[in-house]
Short mmCIF file of C-alpha atoms in Angstrom, two decimals:
data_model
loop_
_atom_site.label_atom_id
_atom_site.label_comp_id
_atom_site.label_asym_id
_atom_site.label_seq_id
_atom_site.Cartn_x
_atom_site.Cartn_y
_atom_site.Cartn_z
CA UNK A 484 -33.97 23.53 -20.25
CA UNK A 485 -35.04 19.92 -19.28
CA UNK A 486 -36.29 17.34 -21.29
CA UNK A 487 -37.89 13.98 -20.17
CA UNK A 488 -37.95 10.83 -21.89
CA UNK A 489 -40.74 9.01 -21.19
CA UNK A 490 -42.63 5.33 -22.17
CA UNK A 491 -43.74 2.11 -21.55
CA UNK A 492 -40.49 -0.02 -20.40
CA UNK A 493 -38.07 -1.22 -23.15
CA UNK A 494 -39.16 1.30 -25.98
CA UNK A 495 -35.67 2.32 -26.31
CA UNK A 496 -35.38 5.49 -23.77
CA UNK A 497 -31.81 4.67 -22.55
CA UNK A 498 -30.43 4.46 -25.87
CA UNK A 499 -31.58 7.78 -26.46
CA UNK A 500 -30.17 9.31 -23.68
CA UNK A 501 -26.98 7.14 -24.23
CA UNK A 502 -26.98 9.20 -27.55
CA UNK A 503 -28.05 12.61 -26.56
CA UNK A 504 -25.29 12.86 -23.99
CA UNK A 505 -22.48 11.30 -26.37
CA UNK A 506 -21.70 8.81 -23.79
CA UNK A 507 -23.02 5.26 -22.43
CA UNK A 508 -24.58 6.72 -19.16
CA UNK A 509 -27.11 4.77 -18.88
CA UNK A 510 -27.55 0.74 -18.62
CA UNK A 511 -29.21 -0.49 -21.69
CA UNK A 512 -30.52 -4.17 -21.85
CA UNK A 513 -33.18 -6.17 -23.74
CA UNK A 514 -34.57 -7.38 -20.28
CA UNK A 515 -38.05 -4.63 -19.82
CA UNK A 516 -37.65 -2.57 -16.85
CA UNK A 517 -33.78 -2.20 -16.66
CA UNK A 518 -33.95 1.82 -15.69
CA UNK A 519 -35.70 2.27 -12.14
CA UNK A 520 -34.34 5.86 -11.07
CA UNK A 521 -34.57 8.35 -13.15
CA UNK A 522 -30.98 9.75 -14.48
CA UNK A 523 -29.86 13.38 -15.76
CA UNK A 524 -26.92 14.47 -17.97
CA UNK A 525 -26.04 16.99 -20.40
CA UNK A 526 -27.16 16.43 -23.89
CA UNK A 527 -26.60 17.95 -27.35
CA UNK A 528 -28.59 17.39 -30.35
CA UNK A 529 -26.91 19.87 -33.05
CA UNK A 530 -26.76 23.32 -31.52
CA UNK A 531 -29.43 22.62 -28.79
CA UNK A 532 -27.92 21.95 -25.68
CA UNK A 533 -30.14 20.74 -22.55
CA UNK A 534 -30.58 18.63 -19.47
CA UNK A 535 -32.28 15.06 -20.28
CA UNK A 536 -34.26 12.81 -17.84
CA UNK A 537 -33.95 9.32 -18.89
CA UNK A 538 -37.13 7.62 -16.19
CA UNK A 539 -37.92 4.12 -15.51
CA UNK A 540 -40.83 2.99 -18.25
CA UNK A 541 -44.66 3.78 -17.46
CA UNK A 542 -46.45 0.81 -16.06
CA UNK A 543 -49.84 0.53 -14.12
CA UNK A 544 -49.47 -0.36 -10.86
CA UNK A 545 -49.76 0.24 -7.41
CA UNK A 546 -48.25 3.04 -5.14
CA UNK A 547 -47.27 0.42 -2.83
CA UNK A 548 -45.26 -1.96 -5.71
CA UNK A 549 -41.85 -1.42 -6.96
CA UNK A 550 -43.48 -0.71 -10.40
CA UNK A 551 -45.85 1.81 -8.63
CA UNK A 552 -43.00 3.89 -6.76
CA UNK A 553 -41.31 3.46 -10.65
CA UNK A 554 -44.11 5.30 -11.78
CA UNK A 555 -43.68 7.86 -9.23
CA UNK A 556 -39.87 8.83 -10.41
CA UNK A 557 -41.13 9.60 -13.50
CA UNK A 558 -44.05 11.63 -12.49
CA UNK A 559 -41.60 13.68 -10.93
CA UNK A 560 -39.82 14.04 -14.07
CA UNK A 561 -42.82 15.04 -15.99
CA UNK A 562 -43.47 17.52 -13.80
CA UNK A 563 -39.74 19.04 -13.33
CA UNK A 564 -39.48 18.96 -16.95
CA UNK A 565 -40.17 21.68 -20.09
CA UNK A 566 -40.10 19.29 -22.42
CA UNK A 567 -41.46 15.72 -22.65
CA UNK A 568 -40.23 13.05 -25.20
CA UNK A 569 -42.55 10.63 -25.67
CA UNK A 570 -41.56 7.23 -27.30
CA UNK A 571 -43.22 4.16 -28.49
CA UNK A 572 -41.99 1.38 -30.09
CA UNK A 573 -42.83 1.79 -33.83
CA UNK A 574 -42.51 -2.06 -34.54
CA UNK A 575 -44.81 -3.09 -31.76
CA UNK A 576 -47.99 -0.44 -32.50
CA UNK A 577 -49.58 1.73 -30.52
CA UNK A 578 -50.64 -0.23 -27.40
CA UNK A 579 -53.46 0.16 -24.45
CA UNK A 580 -50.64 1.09 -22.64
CA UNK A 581 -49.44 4.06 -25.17
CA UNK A 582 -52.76 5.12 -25.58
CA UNK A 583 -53.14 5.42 -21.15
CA UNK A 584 -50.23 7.05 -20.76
CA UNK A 585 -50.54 9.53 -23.83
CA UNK A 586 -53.73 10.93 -22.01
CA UNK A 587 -52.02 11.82 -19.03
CA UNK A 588 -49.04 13.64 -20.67
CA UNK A 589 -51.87 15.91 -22.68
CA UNK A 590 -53.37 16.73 -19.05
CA UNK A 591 -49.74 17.39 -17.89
CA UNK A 592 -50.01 20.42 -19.65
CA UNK A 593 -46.34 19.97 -20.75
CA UNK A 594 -45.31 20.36 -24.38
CA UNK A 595 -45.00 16.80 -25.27
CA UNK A 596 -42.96 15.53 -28.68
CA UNK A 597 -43.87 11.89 -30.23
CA UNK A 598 -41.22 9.95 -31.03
CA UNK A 599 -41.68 6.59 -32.73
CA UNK A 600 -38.86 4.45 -32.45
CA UNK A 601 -37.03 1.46 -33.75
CA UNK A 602 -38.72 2.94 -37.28
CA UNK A 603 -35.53 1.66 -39.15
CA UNK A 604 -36.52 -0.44 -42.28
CA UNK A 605 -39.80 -1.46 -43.40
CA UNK A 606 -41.14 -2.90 -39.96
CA UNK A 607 -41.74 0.09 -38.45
CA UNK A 608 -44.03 1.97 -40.86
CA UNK A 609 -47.40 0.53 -39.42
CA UNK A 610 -46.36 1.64 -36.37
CA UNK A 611 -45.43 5.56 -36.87
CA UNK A 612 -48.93 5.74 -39.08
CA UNK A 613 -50.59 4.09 -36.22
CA UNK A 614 -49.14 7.25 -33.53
CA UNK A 615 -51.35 9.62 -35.12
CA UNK A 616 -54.01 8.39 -33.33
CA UNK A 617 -52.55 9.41 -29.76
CA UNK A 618 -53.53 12.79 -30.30
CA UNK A 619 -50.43 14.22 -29.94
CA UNK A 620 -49.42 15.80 -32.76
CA UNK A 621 -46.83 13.82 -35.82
CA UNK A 622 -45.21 11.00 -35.08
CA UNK A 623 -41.41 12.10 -35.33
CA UNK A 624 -39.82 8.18 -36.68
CA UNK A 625 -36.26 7.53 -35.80
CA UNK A 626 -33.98 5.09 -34.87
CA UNK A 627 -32.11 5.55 -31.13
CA UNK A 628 -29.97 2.83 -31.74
CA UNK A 629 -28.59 3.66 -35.04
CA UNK A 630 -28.96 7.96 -34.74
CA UNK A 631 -31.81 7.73 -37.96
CA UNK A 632 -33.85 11.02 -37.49
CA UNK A 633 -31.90 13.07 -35.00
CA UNK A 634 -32.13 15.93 -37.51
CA UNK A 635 -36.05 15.83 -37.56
CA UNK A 636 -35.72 16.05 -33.85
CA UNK A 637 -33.86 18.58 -33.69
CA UNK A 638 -36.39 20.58 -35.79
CA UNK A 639 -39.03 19.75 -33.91
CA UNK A 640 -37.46 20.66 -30.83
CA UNK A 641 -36.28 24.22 -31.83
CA UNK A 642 -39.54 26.41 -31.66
CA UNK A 643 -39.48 25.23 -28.47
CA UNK A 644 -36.46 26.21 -27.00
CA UNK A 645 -37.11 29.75 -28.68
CA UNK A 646 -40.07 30.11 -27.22
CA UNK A 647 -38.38 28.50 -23.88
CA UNK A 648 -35.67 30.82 -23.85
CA UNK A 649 -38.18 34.37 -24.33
CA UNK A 650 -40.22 33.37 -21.40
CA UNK A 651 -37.11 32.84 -19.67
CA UNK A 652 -35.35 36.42 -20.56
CA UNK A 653 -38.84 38.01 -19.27
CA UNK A 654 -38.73 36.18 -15.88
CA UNK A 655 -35.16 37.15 -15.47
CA UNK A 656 -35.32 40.82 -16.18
CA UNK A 657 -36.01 41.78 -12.58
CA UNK A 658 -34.34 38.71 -11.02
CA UNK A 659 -31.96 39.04 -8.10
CA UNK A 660 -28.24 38.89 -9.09
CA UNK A 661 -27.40 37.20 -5.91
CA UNK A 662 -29.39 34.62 -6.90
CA UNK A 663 -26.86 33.82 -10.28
CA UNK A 664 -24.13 32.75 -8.10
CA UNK A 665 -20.99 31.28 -9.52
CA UNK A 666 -18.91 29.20 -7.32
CA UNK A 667 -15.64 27.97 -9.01
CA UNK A 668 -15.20 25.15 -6.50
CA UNK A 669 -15.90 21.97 -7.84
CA UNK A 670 -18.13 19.21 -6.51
CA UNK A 671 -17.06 17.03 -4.20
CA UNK A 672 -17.87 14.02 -5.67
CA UNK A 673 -18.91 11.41 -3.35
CA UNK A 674 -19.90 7.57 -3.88
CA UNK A 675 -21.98 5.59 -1.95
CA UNK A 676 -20.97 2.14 -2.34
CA UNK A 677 -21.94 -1.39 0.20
CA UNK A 678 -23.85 -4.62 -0.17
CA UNK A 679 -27.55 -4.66 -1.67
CA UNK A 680 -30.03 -3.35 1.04
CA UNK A 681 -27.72 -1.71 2.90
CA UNK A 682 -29.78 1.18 2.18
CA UNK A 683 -28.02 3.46 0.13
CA UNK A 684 -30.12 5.40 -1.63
CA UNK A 685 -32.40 5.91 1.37
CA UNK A 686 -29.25 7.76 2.78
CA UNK A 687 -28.72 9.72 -0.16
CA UNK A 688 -32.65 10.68 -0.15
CA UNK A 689 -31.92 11.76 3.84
CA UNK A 690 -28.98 13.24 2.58
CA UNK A 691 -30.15 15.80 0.04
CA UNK A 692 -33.67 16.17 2.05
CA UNK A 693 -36.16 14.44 -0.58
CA UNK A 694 -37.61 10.92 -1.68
CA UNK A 695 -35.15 11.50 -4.93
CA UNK A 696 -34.08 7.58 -5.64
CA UNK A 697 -36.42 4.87 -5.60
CA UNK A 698 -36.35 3.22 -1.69
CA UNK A 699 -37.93 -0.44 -1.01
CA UNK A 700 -37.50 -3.54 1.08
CA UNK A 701 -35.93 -5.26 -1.89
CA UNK A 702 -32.68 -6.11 -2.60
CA UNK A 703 -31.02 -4.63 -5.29
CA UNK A 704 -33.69 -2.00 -6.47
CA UNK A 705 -30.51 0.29 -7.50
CA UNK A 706 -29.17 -0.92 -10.87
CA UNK A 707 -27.36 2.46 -12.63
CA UNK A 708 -24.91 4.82 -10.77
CA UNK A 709 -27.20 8.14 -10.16
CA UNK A 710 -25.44 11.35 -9.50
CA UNK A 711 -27.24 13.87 -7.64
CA UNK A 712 -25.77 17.61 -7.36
CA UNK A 713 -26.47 19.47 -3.88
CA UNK A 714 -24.50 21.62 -1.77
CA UNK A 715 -23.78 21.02 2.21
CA UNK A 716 -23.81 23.83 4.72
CA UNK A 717 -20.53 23.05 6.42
CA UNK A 718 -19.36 25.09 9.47
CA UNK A 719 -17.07 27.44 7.45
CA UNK A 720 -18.96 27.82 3.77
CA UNK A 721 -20.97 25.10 1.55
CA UNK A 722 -19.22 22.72 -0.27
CA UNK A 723 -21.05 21.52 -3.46
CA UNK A 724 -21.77 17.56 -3.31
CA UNK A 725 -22.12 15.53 -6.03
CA UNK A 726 -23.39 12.06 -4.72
CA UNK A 727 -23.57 9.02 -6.52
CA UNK A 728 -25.65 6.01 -4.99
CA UNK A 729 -24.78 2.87 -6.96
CA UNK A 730 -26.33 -0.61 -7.40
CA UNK A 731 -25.28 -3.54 -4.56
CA UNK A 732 -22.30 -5.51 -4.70
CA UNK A 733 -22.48 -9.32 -4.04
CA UNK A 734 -19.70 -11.72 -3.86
CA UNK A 735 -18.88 -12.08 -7.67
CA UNK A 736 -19.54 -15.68 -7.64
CA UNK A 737 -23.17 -14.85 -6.86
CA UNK A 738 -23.34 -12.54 -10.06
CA UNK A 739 -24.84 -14.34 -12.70
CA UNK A 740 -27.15 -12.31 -14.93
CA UNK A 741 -25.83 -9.98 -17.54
CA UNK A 742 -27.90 -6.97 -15.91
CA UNK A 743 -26.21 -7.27 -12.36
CA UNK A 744 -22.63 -7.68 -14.19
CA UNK A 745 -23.87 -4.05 -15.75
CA UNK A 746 -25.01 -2.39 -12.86
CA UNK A 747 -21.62 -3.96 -10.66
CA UNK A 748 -19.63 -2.36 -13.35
CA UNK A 749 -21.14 1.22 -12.98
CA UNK A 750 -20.88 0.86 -9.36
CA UNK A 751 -17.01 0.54 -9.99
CA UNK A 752 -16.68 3.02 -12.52
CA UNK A 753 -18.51 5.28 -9.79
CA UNK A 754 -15.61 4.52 -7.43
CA UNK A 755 -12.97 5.20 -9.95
CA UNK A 756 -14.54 8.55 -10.26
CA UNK A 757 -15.13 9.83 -6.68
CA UNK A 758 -12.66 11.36 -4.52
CA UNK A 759 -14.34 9.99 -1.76
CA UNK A 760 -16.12 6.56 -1.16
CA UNK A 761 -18.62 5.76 1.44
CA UNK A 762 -18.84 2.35 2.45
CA UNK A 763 -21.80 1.56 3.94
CA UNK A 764 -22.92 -0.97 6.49
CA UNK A 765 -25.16 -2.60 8.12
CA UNK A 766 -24.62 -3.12 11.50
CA UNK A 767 -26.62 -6.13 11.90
CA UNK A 768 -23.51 -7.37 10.10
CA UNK A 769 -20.72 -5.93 9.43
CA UNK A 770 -17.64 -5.83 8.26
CA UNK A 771 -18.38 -9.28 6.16
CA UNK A 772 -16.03 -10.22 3.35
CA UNK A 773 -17.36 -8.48 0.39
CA UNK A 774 -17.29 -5.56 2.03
CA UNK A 775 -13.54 -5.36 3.27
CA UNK A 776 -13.27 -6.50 -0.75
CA UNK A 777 -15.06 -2.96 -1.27
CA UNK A 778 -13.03 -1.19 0.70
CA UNK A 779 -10.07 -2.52 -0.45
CA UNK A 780 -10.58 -1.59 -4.11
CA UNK A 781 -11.42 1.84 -3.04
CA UNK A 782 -8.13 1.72 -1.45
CA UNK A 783 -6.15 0.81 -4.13
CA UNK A 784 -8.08 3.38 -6.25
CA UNK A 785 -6.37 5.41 -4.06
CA UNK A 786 -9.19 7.15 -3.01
CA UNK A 787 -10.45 8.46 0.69
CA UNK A 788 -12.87 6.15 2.74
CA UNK A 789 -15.12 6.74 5.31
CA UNK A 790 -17.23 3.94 6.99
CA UNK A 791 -20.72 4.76 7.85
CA UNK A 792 -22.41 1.93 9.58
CA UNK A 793 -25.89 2.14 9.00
CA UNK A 794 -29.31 0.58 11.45
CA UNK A 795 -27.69 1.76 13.94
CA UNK A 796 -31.24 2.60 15.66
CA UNK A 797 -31.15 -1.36 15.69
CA UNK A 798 -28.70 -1.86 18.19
CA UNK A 799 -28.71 -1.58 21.51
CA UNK A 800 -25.07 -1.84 23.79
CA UNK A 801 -23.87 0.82 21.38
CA UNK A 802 -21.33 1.52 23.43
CA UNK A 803 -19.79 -1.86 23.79
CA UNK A 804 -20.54 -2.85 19.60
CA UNK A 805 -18.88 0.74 18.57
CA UNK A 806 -15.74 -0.02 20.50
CA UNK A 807 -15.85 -3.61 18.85
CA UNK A 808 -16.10 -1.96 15.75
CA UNK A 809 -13.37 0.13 16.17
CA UNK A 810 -10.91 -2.81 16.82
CA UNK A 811 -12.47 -4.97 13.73
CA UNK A 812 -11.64 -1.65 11.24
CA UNK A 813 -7.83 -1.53 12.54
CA UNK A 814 -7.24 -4.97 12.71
CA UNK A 815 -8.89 -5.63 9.47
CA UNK A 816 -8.41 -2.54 7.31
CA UNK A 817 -3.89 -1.74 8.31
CA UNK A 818 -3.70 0.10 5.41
CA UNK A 819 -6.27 2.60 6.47
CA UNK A 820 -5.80 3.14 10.30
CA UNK A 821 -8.13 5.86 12.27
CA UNK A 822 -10.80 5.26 9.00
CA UNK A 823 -13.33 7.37 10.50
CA UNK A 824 -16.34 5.18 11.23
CA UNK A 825 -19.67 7.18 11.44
CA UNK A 826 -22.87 5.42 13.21
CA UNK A 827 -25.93 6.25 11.40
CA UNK A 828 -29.38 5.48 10.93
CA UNK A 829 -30.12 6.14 6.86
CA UNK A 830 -33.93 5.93 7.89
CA UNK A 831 -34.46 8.06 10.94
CA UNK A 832 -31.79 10.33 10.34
CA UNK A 833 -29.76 10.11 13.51
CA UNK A 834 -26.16 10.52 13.07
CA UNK A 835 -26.23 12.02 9.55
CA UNK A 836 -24.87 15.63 11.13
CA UNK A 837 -21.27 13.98 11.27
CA UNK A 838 -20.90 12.17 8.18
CA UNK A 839 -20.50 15.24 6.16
CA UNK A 840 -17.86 16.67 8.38
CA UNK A 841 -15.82 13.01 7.98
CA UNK A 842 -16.11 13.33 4.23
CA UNK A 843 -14.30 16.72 4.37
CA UNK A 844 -12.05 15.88 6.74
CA UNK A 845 -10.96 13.14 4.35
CA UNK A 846 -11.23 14.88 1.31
CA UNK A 847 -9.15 17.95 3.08
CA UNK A 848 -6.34 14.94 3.93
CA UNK A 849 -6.37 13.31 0.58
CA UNK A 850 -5.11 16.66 -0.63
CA UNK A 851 -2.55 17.59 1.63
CA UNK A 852 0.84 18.41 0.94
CA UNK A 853 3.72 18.69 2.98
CA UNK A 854 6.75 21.20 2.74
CA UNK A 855 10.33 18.96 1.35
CA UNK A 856 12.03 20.50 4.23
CA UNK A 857 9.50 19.47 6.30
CA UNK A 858 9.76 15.93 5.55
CA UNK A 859 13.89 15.49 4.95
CA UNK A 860 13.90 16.57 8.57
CA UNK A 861 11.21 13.97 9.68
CA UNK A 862 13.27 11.55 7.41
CA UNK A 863 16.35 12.08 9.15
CA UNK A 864 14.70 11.46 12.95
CA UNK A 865 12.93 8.78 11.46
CA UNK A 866 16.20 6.76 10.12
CA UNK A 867 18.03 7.86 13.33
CA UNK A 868 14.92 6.22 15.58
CA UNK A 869 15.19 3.05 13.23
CA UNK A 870 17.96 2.16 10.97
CA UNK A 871 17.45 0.57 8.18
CA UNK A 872 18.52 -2.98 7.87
CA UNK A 873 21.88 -4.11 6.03
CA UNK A 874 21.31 -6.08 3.25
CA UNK A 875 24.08 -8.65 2.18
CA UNK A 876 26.29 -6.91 4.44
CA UNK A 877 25.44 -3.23 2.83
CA UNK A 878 23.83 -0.42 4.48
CA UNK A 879 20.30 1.02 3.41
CA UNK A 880 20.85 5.10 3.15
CA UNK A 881 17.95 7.21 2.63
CA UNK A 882 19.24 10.41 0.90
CA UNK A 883 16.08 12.66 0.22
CA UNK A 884 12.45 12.74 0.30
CA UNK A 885 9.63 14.74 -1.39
CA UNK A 886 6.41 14.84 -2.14
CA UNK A 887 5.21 14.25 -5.73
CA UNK A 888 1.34 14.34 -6.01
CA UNK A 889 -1.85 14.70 -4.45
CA UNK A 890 -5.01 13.09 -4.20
CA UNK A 891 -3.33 10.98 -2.43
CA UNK A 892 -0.46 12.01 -1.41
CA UNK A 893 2.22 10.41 -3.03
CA UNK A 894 5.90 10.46 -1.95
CA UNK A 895 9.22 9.33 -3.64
CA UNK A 896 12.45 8.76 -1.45
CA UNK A 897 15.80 8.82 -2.75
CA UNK A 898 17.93 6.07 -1.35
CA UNK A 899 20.32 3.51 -2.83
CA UNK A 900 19.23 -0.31 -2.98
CA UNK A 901 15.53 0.87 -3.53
CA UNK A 902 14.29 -2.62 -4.66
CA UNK A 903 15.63 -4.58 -1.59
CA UNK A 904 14.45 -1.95 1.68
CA UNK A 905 11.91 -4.58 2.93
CA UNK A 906 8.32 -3.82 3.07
CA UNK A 907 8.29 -3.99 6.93
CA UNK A 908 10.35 -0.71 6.70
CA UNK A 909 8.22 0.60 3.76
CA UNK A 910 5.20 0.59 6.26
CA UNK A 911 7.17 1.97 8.69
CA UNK A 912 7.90 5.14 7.05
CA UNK A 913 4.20 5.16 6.01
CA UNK A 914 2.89 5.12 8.97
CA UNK A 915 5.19 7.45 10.37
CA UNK A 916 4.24 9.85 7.92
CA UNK A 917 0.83 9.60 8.61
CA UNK A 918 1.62 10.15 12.53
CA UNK A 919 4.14 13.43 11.71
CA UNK A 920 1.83 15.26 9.28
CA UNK A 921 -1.48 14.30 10.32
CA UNK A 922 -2.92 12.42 7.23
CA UNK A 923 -4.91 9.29 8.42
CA UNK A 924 -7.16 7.42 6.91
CA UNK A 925 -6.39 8.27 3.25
CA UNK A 926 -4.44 5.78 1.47
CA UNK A 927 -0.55 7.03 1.32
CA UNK A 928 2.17 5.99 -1.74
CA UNK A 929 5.69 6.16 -1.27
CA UNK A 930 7.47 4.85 -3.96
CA UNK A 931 11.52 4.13 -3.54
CA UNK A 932 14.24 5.60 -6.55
CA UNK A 933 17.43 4.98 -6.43
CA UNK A 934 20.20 7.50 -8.15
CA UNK A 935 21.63 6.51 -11.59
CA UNK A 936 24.95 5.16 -10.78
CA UNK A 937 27.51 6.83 -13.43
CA UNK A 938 30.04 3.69 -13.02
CA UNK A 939 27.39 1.35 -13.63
CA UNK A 940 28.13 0.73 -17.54
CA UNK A 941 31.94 0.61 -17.35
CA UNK A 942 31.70 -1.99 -14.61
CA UNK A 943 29.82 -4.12 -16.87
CA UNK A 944 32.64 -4.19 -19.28
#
């Protein structure tokens, strides 16, 4: 079942949804107008459990404005959703606005529940006596912030689900089982990260085949991390997707407001979450300095990259500015080298059939694993093709290798004076790894042990 939470901006619908789903999803500020795309996740209010919308706040405006195409992602959640929440804020009154708005959800058709919030203490009484005249049905008063009236809710919101849940086993009597599928893989989850107006979530909305984020001219439209669950038609079977556009990143200097600090944070907890990142850029100019910081961090992460360089429609030697491209990636991304760069254009389309294929490909290399015989005898040509260098006169001698972990792949070699190999022939056993087993373009840790020496202690005495 889905429930919507819907209002004028800054009545307190993030907090709400911050509470329903037991976790701070959602960016919550003082500043009106903070949500702009509308979010899911799974909530829980006693033994009701459900999907919740939070949506940007109602405004009047036109199609054409930013507020307008607001408006728009939560129409879309009114009319995907069984439920509608509808708040006000109990210490302000019932305003023109309320009162506008509260006649459309009655037309919607759509069982709609009246929440009046911020109704803690004495402030907020006028307010929930001044809801009844919305038509609606009681005024349910509660506090989002502090979790006052959760229970009431909760009531409210269980005839309901019953009666939800017995139009539901009637429709599903003669339903097709094939249509129940259960697919134990998990998403892949992707993030789209890149500058502001790189246009990110017009990709995703390409993507996924509908106008589901809020697209503009302006910069920096995106503020919360919005995951959005699909599933890709590959060649071989479809991979579930779970794609997360984030907000822009600017040069951290330039981020000043609280709000943008917010929204850069979500964008890097997004990264810390995918498996892989998408860096996205524009090819009017790319490859700048914040965003070889971007892909940086998602390499250290230690998670897969693929570079999609987007406007490509806007270029026109593409032949000569992809092969410059090619060189700029390898000379200025080492650590990464053959990171599959994918020419696209986000708006038209064009180029979008091979992106998904990189992100497998990726994905499929960030989990590889390769046999321990396999690489002791790749260890042994690689030592014989370059020796290690003496240190103060002793030799360097590799004994063992293996791999440890996945995702990425992460290798430990046995070898005595671990801490002074130098990182020259660190990289060089990197990259020859990479060349031996295949696995570019994902980031690669190989971490030098040396054996406990059993002498050690008694030549300290």
């Amino acid at each position: 079942m889905k429930i919507a939470l819907v209002g004028r901006p800054n009545v307190g619908k993030s907090t709400l949804f911050n509470r329903l789903v037991g976790k701070r999803l959602a960016l919550v500020d003082d500043t009106p107008g903070v949500t702009r795309d509308r979010r899911e996740g799974e909530g829980r209010l006693g033994d009701l459990v459900f999907t919740v919308i939070d949506t940007p706040g109602l405004e009047e405006a036109p199609i054409a404005a930013l507020e307008g195409r607001m408006r728009a992602q939560t129409d879309r959640a009114v009319a995907e959703a069984d439920l509608c929440l509808f708040m006000i804020d109990a210490r302000a009154g019932v305003t023109p606005l309320d009162r506008t708005f509260a006649s459309i959800l009655r037309a919607s058709g759509k069982p709609v529940l009246l929440l009046a919030n911020k109704a803690e203490g004495a402030r907020g009484d006028a307010g929930v006596y001044d809801a009844y005249e919305l038509g609606i049905g009681d005024p349910i008063p509660l506090s989002a912030e502090h979790g006052e009236g959760m229970g009431e809710l909760a009531v409210a919101m269980q005839p309901i689900f019953d009666a939800a849940k017995g139009e539901e086993a009637g429709d599903n009597a003669q339903a097709d089982d094939a249509a129940n599928w259960d697919d134990p893989l998990k998403p892949l989850r992707v993030a789209i990260v890149g500058r502001p107006n790189a246009g990110k979530s017009t990709l995703v909305n390409k993507l996924i085949g509908e106008d589901r984020l809020l697209t503009g001219p302006e910069a920096g439209i995106t503020r919360d991390s919005i995951g959005v669950e699909w599933r890709w038609q590959g060649p071989d079977r479809d991979w579930p997707v779970k794609v997360y556009d984030t907000a822009g990143m600017r040069k951290k200097a330039k981020v000043q407001s609280k709000l943008e600090k917010l929204s850069v944070a979500d964008a890097l907890r997004a990264v810390k979450f995918a498996e892989v990142v998408v860096l996205l850029l524009d090819a009017t100019a790319p490859f700048e300095k914040q965003d070889l910081q971007i892909a940086d961090l998602a390499l250290r992460e230690g998670r897969a990259l693929v570079v999609a360089i987007n406007k490509w429609d806007l270029v026109e030697d593409r032949n000569a500015a992809f092969a410059e491209l090619r060189a700029e990636a390898d000379r200025l991304l080492p650590q990464a080298p053959g990171l599959p760069l994918i020419p696209i254009s986000a708006l038209t389309g064009a180029g979008l059939e091979k992106l998904m294929p990189a992100i497998v490909k990726v994905y499929i290399d960030w989990n590889a694993r390769v046999k321990t015989p396999d690489l002791n005898d790749w260890l042994q040509e690689a030592v014989h093709r370059h020796t290690p260098p003496a240190v103060a006169g002793r030799r360097i001698r590799f004994k063992y290798i293996s791999q440890t972990k996945t995702r990425p792949p992460t290798f430990v070699a046995q070898c005595n004076l671990a801490h002074e190999v130098p990182a020259a022939y660190k990289r060089y056993l990197v990259n020859g790894i990479r060349e031996a087993f295949d696995i570019k373009a994902v980031p690669i840790r190989l971490n030098l042990r040396s054996g406990d020496n059993p002498y050690a202690k008694e030549k300290k005495r």
